[in-house]
């Protein structure tokens, strides 16, 4: 099993993005997913920049995949994607419209988690359209993923979401703009002030959700760090970028994959808690000790 | 003059189906009593016999019955979903409403003459996605998620041969349908997997002095002071704290109401207008169907205006007694 670095879900200043990926070139990840997947208003890094970053990372030996937005709404959203496909890059399709563009362009693609592949026949269908790798829905646990793979007849690589705040929902509404009483079209790019999103607590102070523009995430960090021994049949494990400690997290996973006895205290890096309930067939917010 | 859209109304029971037909629905949409549809609630939905009776009743009046099989087939249990499609074909449904691409593929090849609609749970928000479903599965109609503005809806319609159905009234999902797993994050069950959101079995109503607290799997979704009406703890409609502010961080309890923009929906060429609410009572179905029937019949008139009586009727059955145009006009945009 190899590590991948998922697309950055947050909105960071341009310089921070470039600094981050300059470091990533030396990290122990086999695949790097690039691109803006959350909001078409985010433009610190443009399509051409992503392609240039991709070229550099490919030269550093990484497989580069361009991830698409999870909610393609406008004509310009679709056009931007066609340009990426035409440039010959491998794409991660996070929307059915992206699948259509990939299959028409004849490029292979990664079927993203939001394509809602919950059974073998569905996975077979996406594979027939050109998917060479897929990510199960984030709510699918170990038993579900195994059941899907057991009833599929295609050969396809499987990647699971291994560490990060779970992207749980997508909306037309921007909850960051809402928080600041701004209109979405005049959001003043408030997301730039929240490099790991904005925590949402219950009125009893329980960390619950996390606002990231139009996306709603888990407050806690989902982590399969203690479940690595149970990932048979999984080809890739995704680590989702965070503004802080991302290098340590990647290093910790790499060390433990190399040596099952390696131990890092990831909980200390995540004050809103670590959860892994989804992987164990429970509520995502649950924590299942697995030591 | 544009063709008048069909009015598609919800029924969670045979009395509701009859009420929809009696009050002027062009089509009624329903579900089986199992996890194959997105309103899998106890006491709701149809047995085979009830559906046979309902379809006979609707057809006698020249109306259609559409069967929603719009959750995602769960691995290891795909046969349940396929059998539901088979049953829909056998008992003479006019169309099935599907979201799962594996199931669409099955329905297309096994029952080519059974009309296929792409469910809102399929999350197709752009013409590329809809045209793919048309090309690959012969989908003749797509229901759009409630995330697009009117100009975006119009743009989709102009770029697809597929009929477009939009929501006209009912409780509002603020998230893109089929792209929200908040419910399983909190409870383990979601619309995609179990056909439920914020399921009743996980809800706890708790009195604390004069306060009412509503919990979902122990997570506090909202609390209400003495005299404040307490709403069901749908988790995106709770009050939470963000940087010290406590408010409806995602969405207020509110209903979508498109009465004021029906003429525009006609003009841009939507094929059908859907009412949400299979989980509601036959009285709700009757009230909303009758009101929207009257409004739709008047909407092609150059002097159309929303009658106060229509507005009053819909306000009474609205969630939180509040209404919005939702994404169509995006006051927040």
mmCIF file of C-alpha atoms in Angstrom, chain A residues 63-278:
data_model
loop_
_atom_site.group_PDB
_atom_site.id
_atom_site.type_symbol
_atom_site.label_atom_id
_atom_site.label_comp_id
_atom_site.label_asym_id
_atom_site.label_seq_id
_atom_site.Cartn_x
_atom_site.Cartn_y
_atom_site.Cartn_z
ATOM 1 C CA UNK A 63 2.163 10.489 -10.060
ATOM 2 C CA UNK A 64 0.104 13.656 -10.506
ATOM 3 C CA UNK A 65 -3.693 13.657 -10.703
ATOM 4 C CA UNK A 66 -5.832 16.773 -11.211
ATOM 5 C CA UNK A 67 -8.935 16.720 -9.025
ATOM 6 C CA UNK A 68 -12.168 18.302 -10.157
ATOM 7 C CA UNK A 69 -14.686 20.281 -8.173
ATOM 8 C CA UNK A 70 -17.321 18.163 -6.452
ATOM 9 C CA UNK A 71 -20.162 20.391 -7.574
ATOM 10 C CA UNK A 72 -19.882 21.476 -11.195
ATOM 11 C CA UNK A 73 -22.553 24.080 -11.783
ATOM 12 C CA UNK A 74 -21.518 26.586 -14.378
ATOM 13 C CA UNK A 75 -20.306 26.591 -17.961
ATOM 14 C CA UNK A 76 -16.890 27.865 -16.892
ATOM 15 C CA UNK A 77 -16.551 25.006 -14.384
ATOM 16 C CA UNK A 78 -16.966 22.539 -17.261
ATOM 17 C CA UNK A 79 -14.661 24.409 -19.638
ATOM 18 C CA UNK A 80 -11.829 24.526 -17.124
ATOM 19 C CA UNK A 81 -12.120 20.791 -16.746
ATOM 20 C CA UNK A 82 -12.071 20.162 -20.503
ATOM 21 C CA UNK A 83 -8.805 22.120 -20.704
ATOM 22 C CA UNK A 84 -7.266 19.891 -18.046
ATOM 23 C CA UNK A 85 -8.424 16.737 -19.810
ATOM 24 C CA UNK A 86 -7.189 18.013 -23.163
ATOM 25 C CA UNK A 87 -3.782 18.779 -21.634
ATOM 26 C CA UNK A 88 -3.538 15.033 -21.089
ATOM 27 C CA UNK A 89 -3.409 15.043 -17.315
ATOM 28 C CA UNK A 90 -4.999 12.242 -15.340
ATOM 29 C CA UNK A 91 -8.050 13.541 -13.539
ATOM 30 C CA UNK A 92 -9.966 12.626 -10.429
ATOM 31 C CA UNK A 93 -13.638 12.941 -11.333
ATOM 32 C CA UNK A 94 -15.620 14.153 -8.336
ATOM 33 C CA UNK A 95 -18.731 14.931 -10.360
ATOM 34 C CA UNK A 96 -20.619 12.968 -13.018
ATOM 35 C CA UNK A 97 -20.019 15.811 -15.461
ATOM 36 C CA UNK A 98 -16.297 15.202 -15.068
ATOM 37 C CA UNK A 99 -16.800 11.517 -15.872
ATOM 38 C CA UNK A 100 -18.567 12.505 -19.081
ATOM 39 C CA UNK A 101 -15.698 14.799 -20.057
ATOM 40 C CA UNK A 102 -13.053 12.171 -19.271
ATOM 41 C CA UNK A 103 -14.800 9.392 -21.209
ATOM 42 C CA UNK A 104 -15.397 11.647 -24.200
ATOM 43 C CA UNK A 105 -11.725 12.728 -24.142
ATOM 44 C CA UNK A 106 -10.701 9.077 -23.813
ATOM 45 C CA UNK A 107 -8.577 9.680 -20.715
ATOM 46 C CA UNK A 108 -8.481 7.330 -17.763
ATOM 47 C CA UNK A 109 -9.606 8.782 -14.470
ATOM 48 C CA UNK A 110 -9.883 8.259 -10.746
ATOM 49 C CA UNK A 111 -13.521 7.866 -9.685
ATOM 50 C CA UNK A 112 -13.836 10.165 -6.683
ATOM 51 C CA UNK A 113 -15.680 9.499 -3.430
ATOM 52 C CA UNK A 114 -18.616 11.749 -4.337
ATOM 53 C CA UNK A 115 -19.560 9.611 -7.351
ATOM 54 C CA UNK A 116 -21.419 7.421 -4.847
ATOM 55 C CA UNK A 117 -20.166 3.976 -5.807
ATOM 56 C CA UNK A 118 -21.827 1.705 -3.241
ATOM 57 C CA UNK A 119 -21.876 -1.632 -5.104
ATOM 58 C CA UNK A 120 -19.980 -3.805 -7.573
ATOM 59 C CA UNK A 121 -22.150 -3.212 -10.644
ATOM 60 C CA UNK A 122 -21.769 0.557 -10.202
ATOM 61 C CA UNK A 123 -17.996 0.185 -9.873
ATOM 62 C CA UNK A 124 -17.937 -1.998 -12.999
ATOM 63 C CA UNK A 125 -19.836 0.665 -14.900
ATOM 64 C CA UNK A 126 -17.401 3.433 -13.958
ATOM 65 C CA UNK A 127 -14.454 1.163 -14.784
ATOM 66 C CA UNK A 128 -15.964 0.555 -18.221
ATOM 67 C CA UNK A 129 -15.994 4.334 -18.755
ATOM 68 C CA UNK A 130 -12.258 4.525 -18.045
ATOM 69 C CA UNK A 131 -11.850 4.621 -14.269
ATOM 70 C CA UNK A 132 -8.575 2.949 -13.275
ATOM 71 C CA UNK A 133 -8.777 3.817 -9.586
ATOM 72 C CA UNK A 134 -11.664 4.608 -7.266
ATOM 73 C CA UNK A 135 -12.301 5.977 -3.833
ATOM 74 C CA UNK A 136 -15.282 4.522 -1.949
ATOM 75 C CA UNK A 137 -17.805 6.908 -0.391
ATOM 76 C CA UNK A 138 -16.305 8.224 2.847
ATOM 77 C CA UNK A 139 -19.112 6.634 4.854
ATOM 78 C CA UNK A 140 -18.226 3.160 3.528
ATOM 79 C CA UNK A 141 -16.339 1.094 6.086
ATOM 80 C CA UNK A 142 -14.001 -1.811 5.827
ATOM 81 C CA UNK A 143 -16.781 -4.420 5.468
ATOM 82 C CA UNK A 144 -18.612 -2.367 2.835
ATOM 83 C CA UNK A 145 -15.504 -1.795 0.755
ATOM 84 C CA UNK A 146 -14.723 -5.515 0.907
ATOM 85 C CA UNK A 147 -18.303 -6.348 -0.118
ATOM 86 C CA UNK A 148 -18.131 -3.967 -3.093
ATOM 87 C CA UNK A 149 -14.810 -5.403 -4.235
ATOM 88 C CA UNK A 150 -16.159 -8.948 -3.802
ATOM 89 C CA UNK A 151 -18.970 -8.343 -6.286
ATOM 90 C CA UNK A 152 -17.070 -6.361 -8.875
ATOM 91 C CA UNK A 153 -15.677 -8.004 -11.981
ATOM 92 C CA UNK A 154 -13.272 -5.246 -13.031
ATOM 93 C CA UNK A 155 -9.631 -4.824 -12.100
ATOM 94 C CA UNK A 156 -9.261 -1.441 -10.444
ATOM 95 C CA UNK A 157 -7.071 0.221 -7.826
ATOM 96 C CA UNK A 158 -8.716 1.158 -4.543
ATOM 97 C CA UNK A 159 -7.833 4.235 -2.509
ATOM 98 C CA UNK A 160 -9.336 5.064 0.866
ATOM 99 C CA UNK A 161 -9.469 8.331 2.783
ATOM 100 C CA UNK A 162 -6.911 7.668 5.490
ATOM 101 C CA UNK A 163 -6.362 10.868 7.404
ATOM 102 C CA UNK A 164 -7.945 14.305 7.466
ATOM 103 C CA UNK A 165 -11.110 16.251 8.178
ATOM 104 C CA UNK A 166 -13.905 14.462 6.333
ATOM 105 C CA UNK A 167 -15.587 16.457 3.574
ATOM 106 C CA UNK A 168 -19.167 15.521 4.513
ATOM 107 C CA UNK A 169 -21.415 17.796 2.444
ATOM 108 C CA UNK A 170 -21.470 20.279 -0.430
ATOM 109 C CA UNK A 171 -23.913 23.121 -0.902
ATOM 110 C CA UNK A 172 -24.696 25.981 -3.245
ATOM 111 C CA UNK A 173 -24.566 28.180 -0.199
ATOM 112 C CA UNK A 174 -21.293 29.386 1.273
ATOM 113 C CA UNK A 175 -21.311 28.964 5.033
ATOM 114 C CA UNK A 176 -18.146 31.028 5.489
ATOM 115 C CA UNK A 177 -19.773 33.987 3.720
ATOM 116 C CA UNK A 178 -22.907 33.344 5.782
ATOM 117 C CA UNK A 179 -20.884 33.504 8.983
ATOM 118 C CA UNK A 180 -19.631 36.968 8.039
ATOM 119 C CA UNK A 181 -23.054 38.103 6.760
ATOM 120 C CA UNK A 182 -21.588 38.469 3.287
ATOM 121 C CA UNK A 183 -23.081 37.434 -0.015
ATOM 122 C CA UNK A 184 -21.388 34.517 -1.704
ATOM 123 C CA UNK A 185 -20.540 36.644 -4.743
ATOM 124 C CA UNK A 186 -18.933 39.221 -2.484
ATOM 125 C CA UNK A 187 -17.385 36.866 0.061
ATOM 126 C CA UNK A 188 -14.171 38.879 0.398
ATOM 127 C CA UNK A 189 -12.447 35.494 0.287
ATOM 128 C CA UNK A 190 -12.843 34.997 4.015
ATOM 129 C CA UNK A 191 -11.728 31.376 3.598
ATOM 130 C CA UNK A 192 -8.167 32.728 3.308
ATOM 131 C CA UNK A 193 -8.377 33.612 7.013
ATOM 132 C CA UNK A 194 -9.184 30.008 7.949
ATOM 133 C CA UNK A 195 -6.454 27.732 6.582
ATOM 134 C CA UNK A 196 -8.015 24.683 8.275
ATOM 135 C CA UNK A 197 -11.650 25.832 8.113
ATOM 136 C CA UNK A 198 -13.845 27.167 10.935
ATOM 137 C CA UNK A 199 -14.788 24.803 13.780
ATOM 138 C CA UNK A 200 -18.504 24.439 14.520
ATOM 139 C CA UNK A 201 -19.299 23.393 18.088
ATOM 140 C CA UNK A 202 -22.563 22.306 19.655
ATOM 141 C CA UNK A 203 -23.991 24.588 22.339
ATOM 142 C CA UNK A 204 -22.440 22.229 24.847
ATOM 143 C CA UNK A 205 -19.001 22.894 23.397
ATOM 144 C CA UNK A 206 -18.634 19.555 21.623
ATOM 145 C CA UNK A 207 -16.525 19.902 18.450
ATOM 146 C CA UNK A 208 -18.896 18.751 15.700
ATOM 147 C CA UNK A 209 -18.430 20.204 12.227
ATOM 148 C CA UNK A 210 -16.065 22.477 10.321
ATOM 149 C CA UNK A 211 -17.052 25.111 7.787
ATOM 150 C CA UNK A 212 -14.915 25.256 4.655
ATOM 151 C CA UNK A 213 -16.744 27.554 2.237
ATOM 152 C CA UNK A 214 -19.522 25.588 0.539
ATOM 153 C CA UNK A 215 -18.174 22.405 2.101
ATOM 154 C CA UNK A 216 -19.025 21.071 5.548
ATOM 155 C CA UNK A 217 -16.394 18.883 7.152
ATOM 156 C CA UNK A 218 -16.021 16.939 10.361
ATOM 157 C CA UNK A 219 -14.534 18.939 13.215
ATOM 158 C CA UNK A 220 -12.519 15.921 14.226
ATOM 159 C CA UNK A 221 -9.802 14.390 12.116
ATOM 160 C CA UNK A 222 -10.679 11.006 10.651
ATOM 161 C CA UNK A 223 -7.623 8.796 10.901
ATOM 162 C CA UNK A 224 -6.892 5.180 10.034
ATOM 163 C CA UNK A 225 -3.481 5.374 11.667
ATOM 164 C CA UNK A 226 -4.449 2.668 14.160
ATOM 165 C CA UNK A 227 -6.186 0.607 11.471
ATOM 166 C CA UNK A 228 -3.268 0.173 9.086
ATOM 167 C CA UNK A 229 -3.084 -3.552 9.785
ATOM 168 C CA UNK A 230 -6.662 -3.909 8.486
ATOM 169 C CA UNK A 231 -6.204 -2.396 5.077
ATOM 170 C CA UNK A 232 -5.660 -5.568 3.063
ATOM 171 C CA UNK A 233 -6.828 -5.090 -0.513
ATOM 172 C CA UNK A 234 -6.396 -1.327 -0.359
ATOM 173 C CA UNK A 235 -3.800 0.007 -2.813
ATOM 174 C CA UNK A 236 -3.561 3.637 -1.731
ATOM 175 C CA UNK A 237 -4.178 5.542 1.476
ATOM 176 C CA UNK A 238 -5.005 9.234 1.159
ATOM 177 C CA UNK A 239 -3.788 11.910 3.516
ATOM 178 C CA UNK A 240 -5.712 15.159 3.187
ATOM 179 C CA UNK A 241 -3.595 18.324 3.382
ATOM 180 C CA UNK A 242 -3.773 20.462 6.492
ATOM 181 C CA UNK A 243 -2.087 23.782 7.110
ATOM 182 C CA UNK A 244 -0.153 22.503 10.089
ATOM 183 C CA UNK A 245 1.624 19.252 10.915
ATOM 184 C CA UNK A 246 0.971 17.712 7.508
ATOM 185 C CA UNK A 247 4.610 16.718 7.069
ATOM 186 C CA UNK A 248 4.653 15.022 10.486
ATOM 187 C CA UNK A 249 1.450 13.135 9.686
ATOM 188 C CA UNK A 250 2.786 11.853 6.362
ATOM 189 C CA UNK A 251 6.057 10.865 8.035
ATOM 190 C CA UNK A 252 4.187 9.055 10.817
ATOM 191 C CA UNK A 253 2.115 7.023 8.361
ATOM 192 C CA UNK A 254 5.168 6.210 6.245
ATOM 193 C CA UNK A 255 7.099 5.088 9.329
ATOM 194 C CA UNK A 256 4.296 2.845 10.518
ATOM 195 C CA UNK A 257 3.780 1.319 7.075
ATOM 196 C CA UNK A 258 7.478 0.465 7.070
ATOM 197 C CA UNK A 259 7.471 -0.814 10.630
ATOM 198 C CA UNK A 260 4.237 -1.847 12.351
ATOM 199 C CA UNK A 261 5.763 -1.107 15.756
ATOM 200 C CA UNK A 262 6.344 2.568 14.993
ATOM 201 C CA UNK A 263 4.181 4.876 17.131
ATOM 202 C CA UNK A 264 3.471 8.575 16.794
ATOM 203 C CA UNK A 265 1.112 10.557 18.981
ATOM 204 C CA UNK A 266 -1.160 11.934 16.249
ATOM 205 C CA UNK A 267 -3.840 12.806 18.817
ATOM 206 C CA UNK A 268 -1.555 15.509 20.179
ATOM 207 C CA UNK A 269 -1.610 17.195 16.757
ATOM 208 C CA UNK A 270 -5.427 17.224 16.541
ATOM 209 C CA UNK A 271 -7.083 19.047 19.442
ATOM 210 C CA UNK A 272 -10.574 18.455 17.998
ATOM 211 C CA UNK A 273 -10.010 14.740 18.291
ATOM 212 C CA UNK A 274 -9.405 11.697 16.119
ATOM 213 C CA UNK A 275 -12.271 9.535 14.847
ATOM 214 C CA UNK A 276 -12.485 6.368 12.752
ATOM 215 C CA UNK A 277 -16.105 5.255 13.189
ATOM 216 C CA UNK A 278 -16.901 5.074 9.471
#
